[in-house]
PDB file of N, CA and C in Angstrom:
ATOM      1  N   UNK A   1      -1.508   8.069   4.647  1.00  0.00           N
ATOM      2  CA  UNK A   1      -0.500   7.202   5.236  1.00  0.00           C
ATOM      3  C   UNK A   1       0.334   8.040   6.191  1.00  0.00           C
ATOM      4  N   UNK A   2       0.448   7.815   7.687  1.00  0.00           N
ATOM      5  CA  UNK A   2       1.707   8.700   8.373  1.00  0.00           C
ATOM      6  C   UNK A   2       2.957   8.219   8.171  1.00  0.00           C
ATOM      7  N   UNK A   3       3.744   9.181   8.928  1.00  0.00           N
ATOM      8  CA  UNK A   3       4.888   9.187   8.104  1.00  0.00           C
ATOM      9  C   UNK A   3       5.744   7.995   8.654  1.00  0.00           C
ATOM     10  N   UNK A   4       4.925   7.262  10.224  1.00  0.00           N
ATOM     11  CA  UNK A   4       5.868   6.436  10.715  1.00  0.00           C
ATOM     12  C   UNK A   4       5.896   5.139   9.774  1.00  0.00           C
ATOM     13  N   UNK A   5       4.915   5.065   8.720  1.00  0.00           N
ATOM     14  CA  UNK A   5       5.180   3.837   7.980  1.00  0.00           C
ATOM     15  C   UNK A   5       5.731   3.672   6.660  1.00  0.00           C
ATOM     16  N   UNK A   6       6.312   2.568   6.700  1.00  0.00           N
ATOM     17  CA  UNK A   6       7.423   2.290   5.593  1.00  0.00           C
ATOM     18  C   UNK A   6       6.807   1.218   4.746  1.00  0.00           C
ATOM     19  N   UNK A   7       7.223   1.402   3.184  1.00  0.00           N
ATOM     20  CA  UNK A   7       6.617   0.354   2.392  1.00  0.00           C
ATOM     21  C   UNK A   7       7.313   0.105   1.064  1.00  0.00           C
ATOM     22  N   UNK A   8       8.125  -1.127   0.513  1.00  0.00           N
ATOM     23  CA  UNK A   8       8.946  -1.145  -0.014  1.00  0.00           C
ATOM     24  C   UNK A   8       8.308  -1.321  -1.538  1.00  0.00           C
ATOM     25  N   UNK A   9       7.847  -0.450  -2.399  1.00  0.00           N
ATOM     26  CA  UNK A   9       7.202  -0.792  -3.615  1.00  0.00           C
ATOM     27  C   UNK A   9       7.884  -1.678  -4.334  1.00  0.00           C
ATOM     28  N   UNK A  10       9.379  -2.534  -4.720  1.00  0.00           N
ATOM     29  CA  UNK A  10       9.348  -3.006  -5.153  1.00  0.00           C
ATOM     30  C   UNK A  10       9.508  -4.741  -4.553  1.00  0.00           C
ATOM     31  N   UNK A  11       9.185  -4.628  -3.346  1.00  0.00           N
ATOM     32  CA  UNK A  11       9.591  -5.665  -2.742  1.00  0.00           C
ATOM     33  C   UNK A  11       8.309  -6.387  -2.341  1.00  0.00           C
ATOM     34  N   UNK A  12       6.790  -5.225  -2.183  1.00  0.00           N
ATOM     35  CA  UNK A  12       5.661  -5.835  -1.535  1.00  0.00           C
ATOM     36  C   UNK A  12       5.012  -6.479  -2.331  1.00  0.00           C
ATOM     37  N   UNK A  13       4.471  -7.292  -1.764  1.00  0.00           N
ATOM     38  CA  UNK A  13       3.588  -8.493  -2.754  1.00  0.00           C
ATOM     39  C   UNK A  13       2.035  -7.890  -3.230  1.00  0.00           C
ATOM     40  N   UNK A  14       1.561  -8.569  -4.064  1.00  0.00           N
ATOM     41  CA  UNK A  14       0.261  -7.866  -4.813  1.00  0.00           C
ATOM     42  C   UNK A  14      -0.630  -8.030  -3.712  1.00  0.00           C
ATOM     43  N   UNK A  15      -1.059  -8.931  -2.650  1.00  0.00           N
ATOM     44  CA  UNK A  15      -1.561  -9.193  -1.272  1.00  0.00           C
ATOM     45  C   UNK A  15      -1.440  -7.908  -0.447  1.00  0.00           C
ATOM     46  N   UNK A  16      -0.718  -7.669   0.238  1.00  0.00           N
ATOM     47  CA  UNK A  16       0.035  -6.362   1.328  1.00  0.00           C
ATOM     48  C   UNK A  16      -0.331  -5.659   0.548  1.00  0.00           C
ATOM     49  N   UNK A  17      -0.043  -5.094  -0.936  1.00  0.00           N
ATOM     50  CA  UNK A  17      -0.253  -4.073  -1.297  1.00  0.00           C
ATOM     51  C   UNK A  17      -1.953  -3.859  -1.581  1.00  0.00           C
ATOM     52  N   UNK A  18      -2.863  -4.588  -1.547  1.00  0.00           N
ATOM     53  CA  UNK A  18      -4.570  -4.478  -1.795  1.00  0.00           C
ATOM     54  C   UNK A  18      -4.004  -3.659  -0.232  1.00  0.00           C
ATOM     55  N   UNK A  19      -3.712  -4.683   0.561  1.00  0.00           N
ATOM     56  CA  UNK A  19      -4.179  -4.473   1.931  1.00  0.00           C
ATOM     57  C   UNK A  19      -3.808  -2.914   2.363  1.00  0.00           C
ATOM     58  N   UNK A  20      -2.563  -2.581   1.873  1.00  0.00           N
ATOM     59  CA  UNK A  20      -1.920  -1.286   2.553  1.00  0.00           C
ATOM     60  C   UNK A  20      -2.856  -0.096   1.604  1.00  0.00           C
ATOM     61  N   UNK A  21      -3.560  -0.480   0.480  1.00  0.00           N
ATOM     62  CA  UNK A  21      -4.682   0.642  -0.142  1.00  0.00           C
ATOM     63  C   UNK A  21      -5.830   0.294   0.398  1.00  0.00           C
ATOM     64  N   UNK A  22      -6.410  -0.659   1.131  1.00  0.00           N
ATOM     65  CA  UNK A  22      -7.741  -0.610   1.368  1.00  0.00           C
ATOM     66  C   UNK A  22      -7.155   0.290   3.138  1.00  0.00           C
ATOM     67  N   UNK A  23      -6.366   0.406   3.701  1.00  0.00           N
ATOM     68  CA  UNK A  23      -5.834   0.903   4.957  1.00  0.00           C
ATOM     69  C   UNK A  23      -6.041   2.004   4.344  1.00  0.00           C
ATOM     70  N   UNK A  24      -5.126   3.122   3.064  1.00  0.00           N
ATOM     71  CA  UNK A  24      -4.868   4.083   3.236  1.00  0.00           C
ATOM     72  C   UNK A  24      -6.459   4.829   2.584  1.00  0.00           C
ATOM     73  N   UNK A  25      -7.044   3.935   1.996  1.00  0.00           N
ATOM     74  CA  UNK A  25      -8.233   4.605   1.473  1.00  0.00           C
ATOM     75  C   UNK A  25      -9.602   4.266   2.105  1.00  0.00           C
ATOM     76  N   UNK A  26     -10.115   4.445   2.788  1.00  0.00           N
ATOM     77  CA  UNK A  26     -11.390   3.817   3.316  1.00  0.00           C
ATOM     78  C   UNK A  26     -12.485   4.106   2.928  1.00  0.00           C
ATOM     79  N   UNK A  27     -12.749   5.276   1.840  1.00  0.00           N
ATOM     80  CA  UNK A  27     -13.816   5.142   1.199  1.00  0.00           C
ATOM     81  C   UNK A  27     -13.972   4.107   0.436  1.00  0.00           C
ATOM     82  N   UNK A  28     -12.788   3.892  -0.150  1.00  0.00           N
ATOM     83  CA  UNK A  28     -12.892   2.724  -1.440  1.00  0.00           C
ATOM     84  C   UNK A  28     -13.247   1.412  -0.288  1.00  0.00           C
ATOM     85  N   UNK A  29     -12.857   1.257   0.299  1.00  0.00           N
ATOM     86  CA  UNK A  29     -13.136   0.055   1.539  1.00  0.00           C
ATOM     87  C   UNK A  29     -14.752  -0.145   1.200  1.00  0.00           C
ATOM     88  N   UNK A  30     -15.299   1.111   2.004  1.00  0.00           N
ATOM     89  CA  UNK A  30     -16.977   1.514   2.009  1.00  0.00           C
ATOM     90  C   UNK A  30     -17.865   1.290   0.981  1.00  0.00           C
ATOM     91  N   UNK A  31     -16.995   1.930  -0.294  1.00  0.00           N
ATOM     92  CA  UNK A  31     -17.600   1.447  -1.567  1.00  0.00           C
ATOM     93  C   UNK A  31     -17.910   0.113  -1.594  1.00  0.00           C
ATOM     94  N   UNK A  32     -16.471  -0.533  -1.412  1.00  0.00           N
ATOM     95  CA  UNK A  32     -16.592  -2.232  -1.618  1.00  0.00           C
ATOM     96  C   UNK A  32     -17.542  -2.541  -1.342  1.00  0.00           C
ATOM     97  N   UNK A  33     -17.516  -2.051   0.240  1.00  0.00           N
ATOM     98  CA  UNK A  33     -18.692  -3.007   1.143  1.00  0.00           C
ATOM     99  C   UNK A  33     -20.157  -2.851   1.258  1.00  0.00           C
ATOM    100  N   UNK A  34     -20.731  -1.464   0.405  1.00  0.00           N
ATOM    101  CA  UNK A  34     -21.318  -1.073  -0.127  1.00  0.00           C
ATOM    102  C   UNK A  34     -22.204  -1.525  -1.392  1.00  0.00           C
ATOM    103  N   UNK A  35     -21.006  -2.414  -2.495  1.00  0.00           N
ATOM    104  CA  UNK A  35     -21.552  -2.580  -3.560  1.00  0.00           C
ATOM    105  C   UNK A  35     -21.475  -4.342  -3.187  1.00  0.00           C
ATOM    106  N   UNK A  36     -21.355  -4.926  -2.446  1.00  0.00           N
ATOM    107  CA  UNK A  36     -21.458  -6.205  -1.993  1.00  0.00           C
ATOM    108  C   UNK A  36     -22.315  -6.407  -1.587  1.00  0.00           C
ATOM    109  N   UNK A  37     -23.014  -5.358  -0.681  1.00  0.00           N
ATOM    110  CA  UNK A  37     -24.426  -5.982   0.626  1.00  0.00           C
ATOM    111  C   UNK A  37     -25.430  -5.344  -0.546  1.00  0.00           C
ATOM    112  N   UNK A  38     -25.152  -4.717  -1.452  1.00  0.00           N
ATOM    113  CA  UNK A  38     -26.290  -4.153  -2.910  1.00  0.00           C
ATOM    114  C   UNK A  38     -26.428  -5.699  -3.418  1.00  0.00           C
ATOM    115  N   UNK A  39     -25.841  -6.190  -3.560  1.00  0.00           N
ATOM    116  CA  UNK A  39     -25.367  -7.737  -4.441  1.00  0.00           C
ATOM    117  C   UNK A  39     -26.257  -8.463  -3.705  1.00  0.00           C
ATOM    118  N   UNK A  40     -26.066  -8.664  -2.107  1.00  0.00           N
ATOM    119  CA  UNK A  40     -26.760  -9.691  -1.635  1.00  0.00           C
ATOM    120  C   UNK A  40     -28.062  -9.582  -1.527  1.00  0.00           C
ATOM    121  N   UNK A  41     -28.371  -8.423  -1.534  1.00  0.00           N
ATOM    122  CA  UNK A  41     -30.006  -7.382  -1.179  1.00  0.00           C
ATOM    123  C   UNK A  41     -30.381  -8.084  -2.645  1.00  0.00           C
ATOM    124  N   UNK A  42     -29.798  -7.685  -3.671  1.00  0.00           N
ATOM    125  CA  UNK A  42     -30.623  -7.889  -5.149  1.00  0.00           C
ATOM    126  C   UNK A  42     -30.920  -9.890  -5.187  1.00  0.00           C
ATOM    127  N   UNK A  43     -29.810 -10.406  -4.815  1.00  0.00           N
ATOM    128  CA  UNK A  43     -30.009 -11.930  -4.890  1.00  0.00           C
ATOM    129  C   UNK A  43     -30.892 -12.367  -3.783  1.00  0.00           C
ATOM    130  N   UNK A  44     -31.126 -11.606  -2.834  1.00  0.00           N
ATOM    131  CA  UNK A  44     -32.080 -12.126  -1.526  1.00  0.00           C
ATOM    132  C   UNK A  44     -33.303 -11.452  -2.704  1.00  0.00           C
ATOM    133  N   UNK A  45     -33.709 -10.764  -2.939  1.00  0.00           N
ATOM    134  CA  UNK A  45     -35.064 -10.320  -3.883  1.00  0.00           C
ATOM    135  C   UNK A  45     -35.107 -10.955  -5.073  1.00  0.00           C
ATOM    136  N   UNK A  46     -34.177 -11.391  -5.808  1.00  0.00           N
ATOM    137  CA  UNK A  46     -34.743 -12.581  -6.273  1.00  0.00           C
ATOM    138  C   UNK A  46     -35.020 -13.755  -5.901  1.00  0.00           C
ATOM    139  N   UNK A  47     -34.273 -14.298  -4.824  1.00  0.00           N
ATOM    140  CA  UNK A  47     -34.628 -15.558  -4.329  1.00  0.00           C
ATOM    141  C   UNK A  47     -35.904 -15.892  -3.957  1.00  0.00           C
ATOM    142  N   UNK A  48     -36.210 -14.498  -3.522  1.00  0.00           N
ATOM    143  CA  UNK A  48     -37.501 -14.192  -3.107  1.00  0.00           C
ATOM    144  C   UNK A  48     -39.004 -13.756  -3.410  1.00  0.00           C
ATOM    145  N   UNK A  49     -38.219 -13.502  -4.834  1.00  0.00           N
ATOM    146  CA  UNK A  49     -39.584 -13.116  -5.857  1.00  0.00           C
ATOM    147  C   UNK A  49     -39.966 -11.747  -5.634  1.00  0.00           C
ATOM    148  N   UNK A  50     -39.072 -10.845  -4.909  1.00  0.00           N
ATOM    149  CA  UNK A  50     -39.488  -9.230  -4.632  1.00  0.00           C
ATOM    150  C   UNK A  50     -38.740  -8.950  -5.858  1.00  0.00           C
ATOM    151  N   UNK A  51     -39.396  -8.734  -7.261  1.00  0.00           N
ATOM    152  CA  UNK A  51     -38.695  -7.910  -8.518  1.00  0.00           C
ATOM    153  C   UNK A  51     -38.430  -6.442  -8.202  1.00  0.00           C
ATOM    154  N   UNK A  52     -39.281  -5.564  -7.704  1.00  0.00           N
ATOM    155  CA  UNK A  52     -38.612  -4.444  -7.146  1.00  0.00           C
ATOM    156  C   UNK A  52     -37.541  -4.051  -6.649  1.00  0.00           C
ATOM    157  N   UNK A  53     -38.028  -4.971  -5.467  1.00  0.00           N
ATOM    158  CA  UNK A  53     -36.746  -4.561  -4.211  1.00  0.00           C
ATOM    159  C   UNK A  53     -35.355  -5.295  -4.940  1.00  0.00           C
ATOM    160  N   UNK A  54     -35.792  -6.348  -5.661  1.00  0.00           N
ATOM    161  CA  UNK A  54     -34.030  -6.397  -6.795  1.00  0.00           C
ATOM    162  C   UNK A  54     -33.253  -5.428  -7.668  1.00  0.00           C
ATOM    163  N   UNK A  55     -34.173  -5.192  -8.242  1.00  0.00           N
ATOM    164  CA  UNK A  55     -34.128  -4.075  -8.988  1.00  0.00           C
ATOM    165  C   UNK A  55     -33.522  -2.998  -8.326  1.00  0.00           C
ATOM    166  N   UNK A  56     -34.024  -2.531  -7.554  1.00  0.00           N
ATOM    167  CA  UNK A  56     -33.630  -1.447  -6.765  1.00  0.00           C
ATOM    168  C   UNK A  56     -32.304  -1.576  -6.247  1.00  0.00           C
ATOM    169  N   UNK A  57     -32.005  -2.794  -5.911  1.00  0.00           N
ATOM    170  CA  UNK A  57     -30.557  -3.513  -5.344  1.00  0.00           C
ATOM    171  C   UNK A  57     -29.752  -3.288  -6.462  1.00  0.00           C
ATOM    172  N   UNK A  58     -30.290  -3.905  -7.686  1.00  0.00           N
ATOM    173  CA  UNK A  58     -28.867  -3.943  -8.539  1.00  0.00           C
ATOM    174  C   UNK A  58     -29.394  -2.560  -8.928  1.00  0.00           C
ATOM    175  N   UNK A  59     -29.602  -1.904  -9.108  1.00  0.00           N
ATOM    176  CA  UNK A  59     -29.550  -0.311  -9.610  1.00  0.00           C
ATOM    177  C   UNK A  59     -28.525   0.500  -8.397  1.00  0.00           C
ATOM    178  N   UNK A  60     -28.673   0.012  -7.123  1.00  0.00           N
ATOM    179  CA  UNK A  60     -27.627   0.644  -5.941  1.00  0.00           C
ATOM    180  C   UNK A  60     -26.088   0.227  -6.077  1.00  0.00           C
ATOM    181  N   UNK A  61     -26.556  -1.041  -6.278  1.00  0.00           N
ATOM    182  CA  UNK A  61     -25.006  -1.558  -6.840  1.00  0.00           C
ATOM    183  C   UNK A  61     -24.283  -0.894  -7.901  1.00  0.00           C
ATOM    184  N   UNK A  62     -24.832  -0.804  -9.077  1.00  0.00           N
ATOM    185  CA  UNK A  62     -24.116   0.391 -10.082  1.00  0.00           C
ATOM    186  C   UNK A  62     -23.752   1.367  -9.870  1.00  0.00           C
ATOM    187  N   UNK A  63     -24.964   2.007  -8.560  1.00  0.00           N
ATOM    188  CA  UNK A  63     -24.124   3.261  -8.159  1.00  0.00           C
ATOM    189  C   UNK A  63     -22.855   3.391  -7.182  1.00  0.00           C
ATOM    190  N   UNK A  64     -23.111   1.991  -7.314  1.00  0.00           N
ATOM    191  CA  UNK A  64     -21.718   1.952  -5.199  1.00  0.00           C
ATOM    192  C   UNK A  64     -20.586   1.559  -6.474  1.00  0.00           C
ATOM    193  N   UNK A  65     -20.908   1.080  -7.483  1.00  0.00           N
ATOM    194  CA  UNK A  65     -19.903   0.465  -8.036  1.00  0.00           C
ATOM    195  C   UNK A  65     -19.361   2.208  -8.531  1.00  0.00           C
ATOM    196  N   UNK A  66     -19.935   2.805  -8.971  1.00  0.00           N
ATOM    197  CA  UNK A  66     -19.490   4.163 -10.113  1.00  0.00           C
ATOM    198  C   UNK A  66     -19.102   4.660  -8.844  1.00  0.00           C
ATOM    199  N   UNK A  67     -18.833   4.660  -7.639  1.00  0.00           N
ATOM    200  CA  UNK A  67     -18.793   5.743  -6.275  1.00  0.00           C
ATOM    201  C   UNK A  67     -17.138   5.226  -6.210  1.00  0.00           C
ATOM    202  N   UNK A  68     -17.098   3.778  -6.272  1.00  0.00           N
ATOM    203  CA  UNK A  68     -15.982   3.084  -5.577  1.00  0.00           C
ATOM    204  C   UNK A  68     -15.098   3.494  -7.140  1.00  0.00           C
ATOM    205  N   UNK A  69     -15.343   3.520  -7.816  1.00  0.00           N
ATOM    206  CA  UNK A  69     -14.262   3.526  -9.220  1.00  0.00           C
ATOM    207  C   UNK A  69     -14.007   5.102  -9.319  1.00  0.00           C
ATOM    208  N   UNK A  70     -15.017   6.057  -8.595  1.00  0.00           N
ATOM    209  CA  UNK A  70     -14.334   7.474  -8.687  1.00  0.00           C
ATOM    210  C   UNK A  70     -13.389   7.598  -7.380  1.00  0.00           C
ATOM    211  N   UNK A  71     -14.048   6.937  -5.880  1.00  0.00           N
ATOM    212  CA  UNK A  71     -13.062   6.883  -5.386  1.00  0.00           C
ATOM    213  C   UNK A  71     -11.338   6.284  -5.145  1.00  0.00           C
ATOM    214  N   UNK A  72     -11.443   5.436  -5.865  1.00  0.00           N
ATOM    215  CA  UNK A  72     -10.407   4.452  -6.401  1.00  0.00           C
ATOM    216  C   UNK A  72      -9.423   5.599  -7.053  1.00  0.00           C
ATOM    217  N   UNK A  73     -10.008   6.259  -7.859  1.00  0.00           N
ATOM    218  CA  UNK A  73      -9.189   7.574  -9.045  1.00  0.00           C
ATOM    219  C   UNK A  73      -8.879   8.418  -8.002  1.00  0.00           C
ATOM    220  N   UNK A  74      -9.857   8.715  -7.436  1.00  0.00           N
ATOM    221  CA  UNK A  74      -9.758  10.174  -6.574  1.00  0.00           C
ATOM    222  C   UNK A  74      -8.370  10.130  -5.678  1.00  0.00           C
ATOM    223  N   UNK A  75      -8.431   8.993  -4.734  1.00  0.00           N
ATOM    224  CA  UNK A  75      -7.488   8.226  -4.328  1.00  0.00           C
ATOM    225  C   UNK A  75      -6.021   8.235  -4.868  1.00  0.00           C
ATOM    226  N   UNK A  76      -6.444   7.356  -5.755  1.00  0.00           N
ATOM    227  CA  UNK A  76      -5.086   7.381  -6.727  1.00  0.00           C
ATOM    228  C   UNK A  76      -4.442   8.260  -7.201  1.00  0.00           C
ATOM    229  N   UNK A  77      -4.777   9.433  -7.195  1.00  0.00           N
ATOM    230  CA  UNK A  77      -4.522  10.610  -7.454  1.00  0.00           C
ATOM    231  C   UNK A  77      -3.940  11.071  -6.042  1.00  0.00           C
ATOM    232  N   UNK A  78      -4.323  11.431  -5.264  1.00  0.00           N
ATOM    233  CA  UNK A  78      -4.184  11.900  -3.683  1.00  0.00           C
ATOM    234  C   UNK A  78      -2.895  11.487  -3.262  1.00  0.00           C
ATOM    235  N   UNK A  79      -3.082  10.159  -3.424  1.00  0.00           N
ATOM    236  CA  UNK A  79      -2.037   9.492  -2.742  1.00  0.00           C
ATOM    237  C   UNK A  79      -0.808   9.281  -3.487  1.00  0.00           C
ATOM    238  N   UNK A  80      -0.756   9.532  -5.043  1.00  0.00           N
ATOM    239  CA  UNK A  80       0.545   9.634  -5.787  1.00  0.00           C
ATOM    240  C   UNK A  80       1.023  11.072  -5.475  1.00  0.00           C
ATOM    241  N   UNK A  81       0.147  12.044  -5.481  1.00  0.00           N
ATOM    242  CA  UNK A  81       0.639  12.810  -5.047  1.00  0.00           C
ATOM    243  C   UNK A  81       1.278  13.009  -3.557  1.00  0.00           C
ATOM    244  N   UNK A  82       0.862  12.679  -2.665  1.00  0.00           N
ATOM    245  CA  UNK A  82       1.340  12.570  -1.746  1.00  0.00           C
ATOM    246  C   UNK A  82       2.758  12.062  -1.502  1.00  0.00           C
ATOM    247  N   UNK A  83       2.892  10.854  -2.565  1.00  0.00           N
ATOM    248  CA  UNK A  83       3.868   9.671  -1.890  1.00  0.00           C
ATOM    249  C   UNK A  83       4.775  10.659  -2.956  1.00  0.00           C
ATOM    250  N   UNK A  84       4.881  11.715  -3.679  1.00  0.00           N
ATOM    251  CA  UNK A  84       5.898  12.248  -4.476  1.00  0.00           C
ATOM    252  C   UNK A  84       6.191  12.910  -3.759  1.00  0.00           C
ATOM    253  N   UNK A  85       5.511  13.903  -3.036  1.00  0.00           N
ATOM    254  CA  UNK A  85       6.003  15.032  -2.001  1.00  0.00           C
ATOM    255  C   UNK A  85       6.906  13.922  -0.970  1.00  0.00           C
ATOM    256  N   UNK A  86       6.519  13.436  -0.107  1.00  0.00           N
ATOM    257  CA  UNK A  86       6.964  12.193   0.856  1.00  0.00           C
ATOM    258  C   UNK A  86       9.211  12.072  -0.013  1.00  0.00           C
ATOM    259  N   UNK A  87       8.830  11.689  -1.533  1.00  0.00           N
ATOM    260  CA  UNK A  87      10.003  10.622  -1.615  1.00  0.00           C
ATOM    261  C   UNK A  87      11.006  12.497  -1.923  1.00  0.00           C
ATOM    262  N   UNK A  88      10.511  13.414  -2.224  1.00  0.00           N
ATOM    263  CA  UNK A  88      11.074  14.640  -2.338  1.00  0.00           C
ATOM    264  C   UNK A  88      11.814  15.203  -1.233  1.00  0.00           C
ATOM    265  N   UNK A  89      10.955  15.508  -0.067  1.00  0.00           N
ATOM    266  CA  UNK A  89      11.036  15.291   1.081  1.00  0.00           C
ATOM    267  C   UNK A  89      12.175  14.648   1.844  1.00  0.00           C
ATOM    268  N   UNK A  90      12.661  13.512   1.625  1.00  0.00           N
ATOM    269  CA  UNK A  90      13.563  12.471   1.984  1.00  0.00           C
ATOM    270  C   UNK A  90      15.097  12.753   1.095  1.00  0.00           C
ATOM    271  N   UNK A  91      14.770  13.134  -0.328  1.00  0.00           N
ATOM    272  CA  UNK A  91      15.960  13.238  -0.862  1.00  0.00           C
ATOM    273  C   UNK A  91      16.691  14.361  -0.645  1.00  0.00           C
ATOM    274  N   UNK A  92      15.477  15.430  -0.062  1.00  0.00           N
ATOM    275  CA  UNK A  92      15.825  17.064   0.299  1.00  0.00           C
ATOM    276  C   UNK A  92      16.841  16.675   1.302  1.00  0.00           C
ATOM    277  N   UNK A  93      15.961  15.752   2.608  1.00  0.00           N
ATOM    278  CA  UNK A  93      17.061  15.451   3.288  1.00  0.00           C
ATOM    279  C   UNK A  93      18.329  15.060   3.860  1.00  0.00           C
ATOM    280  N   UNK A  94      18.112  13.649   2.229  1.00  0.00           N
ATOM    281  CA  UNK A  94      19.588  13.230   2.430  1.00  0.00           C
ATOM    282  C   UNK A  94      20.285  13.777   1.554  1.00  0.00           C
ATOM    283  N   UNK A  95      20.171  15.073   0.806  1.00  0.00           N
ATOM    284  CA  UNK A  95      20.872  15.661   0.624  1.00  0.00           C
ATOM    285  C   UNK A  95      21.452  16.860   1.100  1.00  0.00           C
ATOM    286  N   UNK A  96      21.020  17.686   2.374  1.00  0.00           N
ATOM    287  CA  UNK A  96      21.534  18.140   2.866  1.00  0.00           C
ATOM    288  C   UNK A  96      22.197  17.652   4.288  1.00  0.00           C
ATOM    289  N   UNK A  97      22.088  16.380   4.719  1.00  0.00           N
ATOM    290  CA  UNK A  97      22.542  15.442   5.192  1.00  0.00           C
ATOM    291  C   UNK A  97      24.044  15.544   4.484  1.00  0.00           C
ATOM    292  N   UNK A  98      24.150  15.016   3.307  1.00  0.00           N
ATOM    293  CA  UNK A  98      25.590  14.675   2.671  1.00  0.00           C
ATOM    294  C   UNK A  98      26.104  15.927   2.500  1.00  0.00           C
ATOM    295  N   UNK A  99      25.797  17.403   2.229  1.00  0.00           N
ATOM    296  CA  UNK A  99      26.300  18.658   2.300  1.00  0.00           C
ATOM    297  C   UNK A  99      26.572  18.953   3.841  1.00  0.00           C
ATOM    298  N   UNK A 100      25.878  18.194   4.873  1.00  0.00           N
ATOM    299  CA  UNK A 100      26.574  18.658   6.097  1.00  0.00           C
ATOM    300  C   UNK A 100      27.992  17.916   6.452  1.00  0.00           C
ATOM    301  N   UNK A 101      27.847  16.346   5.992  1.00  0.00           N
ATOM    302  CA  UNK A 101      28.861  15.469   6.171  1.00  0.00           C
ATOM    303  C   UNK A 101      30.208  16.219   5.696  1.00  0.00           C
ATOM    304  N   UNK A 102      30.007  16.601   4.143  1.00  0.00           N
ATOM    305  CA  UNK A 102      31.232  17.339   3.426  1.00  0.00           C
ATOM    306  C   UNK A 102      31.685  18.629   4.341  1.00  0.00           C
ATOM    307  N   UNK A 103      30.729  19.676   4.908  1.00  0.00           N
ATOM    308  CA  UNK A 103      31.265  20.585   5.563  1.00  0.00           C
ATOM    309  C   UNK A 103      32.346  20.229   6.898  1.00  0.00           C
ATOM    310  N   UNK A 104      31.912  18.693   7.351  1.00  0.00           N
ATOM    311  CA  UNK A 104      32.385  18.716   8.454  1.00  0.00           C
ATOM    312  C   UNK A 104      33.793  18.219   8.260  1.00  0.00           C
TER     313      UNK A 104
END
């Protein structure tokens, strides 16, 4: 996330907030979209009577699915860390902000 954007955790809706993690994470995006077109591949091979090539679909899907749930963590991790440094950062500031106010 850069730093020009602002995001009010207790104010954003469960909507904005998918949206502002599928923005800040785009593997997990990839995963998604990944373990979706696995989905349609396996239901086009059955529709179709290719048992293999289904098979093979939903076996890709498990893996896009196990890819997207480590990236999801991996993520989640990254980015809490991040957003702690970030809110540290800010208080560093406005606190030597209010130690300059008092000097003056």
């Amino acid at each position: 996330m850069s730093s020009n954007q602002y995001y009010d955790e207790e104010t954003e809706t469960a909507l904005e907030k998918v949206k502002r993690l599928f923005k800040e994470n785009k593997v997990v995006s990839a995963g998604v979209g990944l373990t979706i077109a696995a989905f349609i591949g396996a239901s086009y091979g059955v529709r179709t009577g290719r048992r293999e090539f289904a098979q093979h679909m939903f076996r890709a899907r498990v893996g896009f699915q196990f890819f997207t749930i480590a990236a999801l963590l991996g993520g989640g991790m990254f980015y809490d860390k991040k957003r702690k440094e970030e809110r540290l950062a800010l208080e560093q500031t406005r606190i030597a902000l209010e130690d300059e106010q008092k000097n003056v």
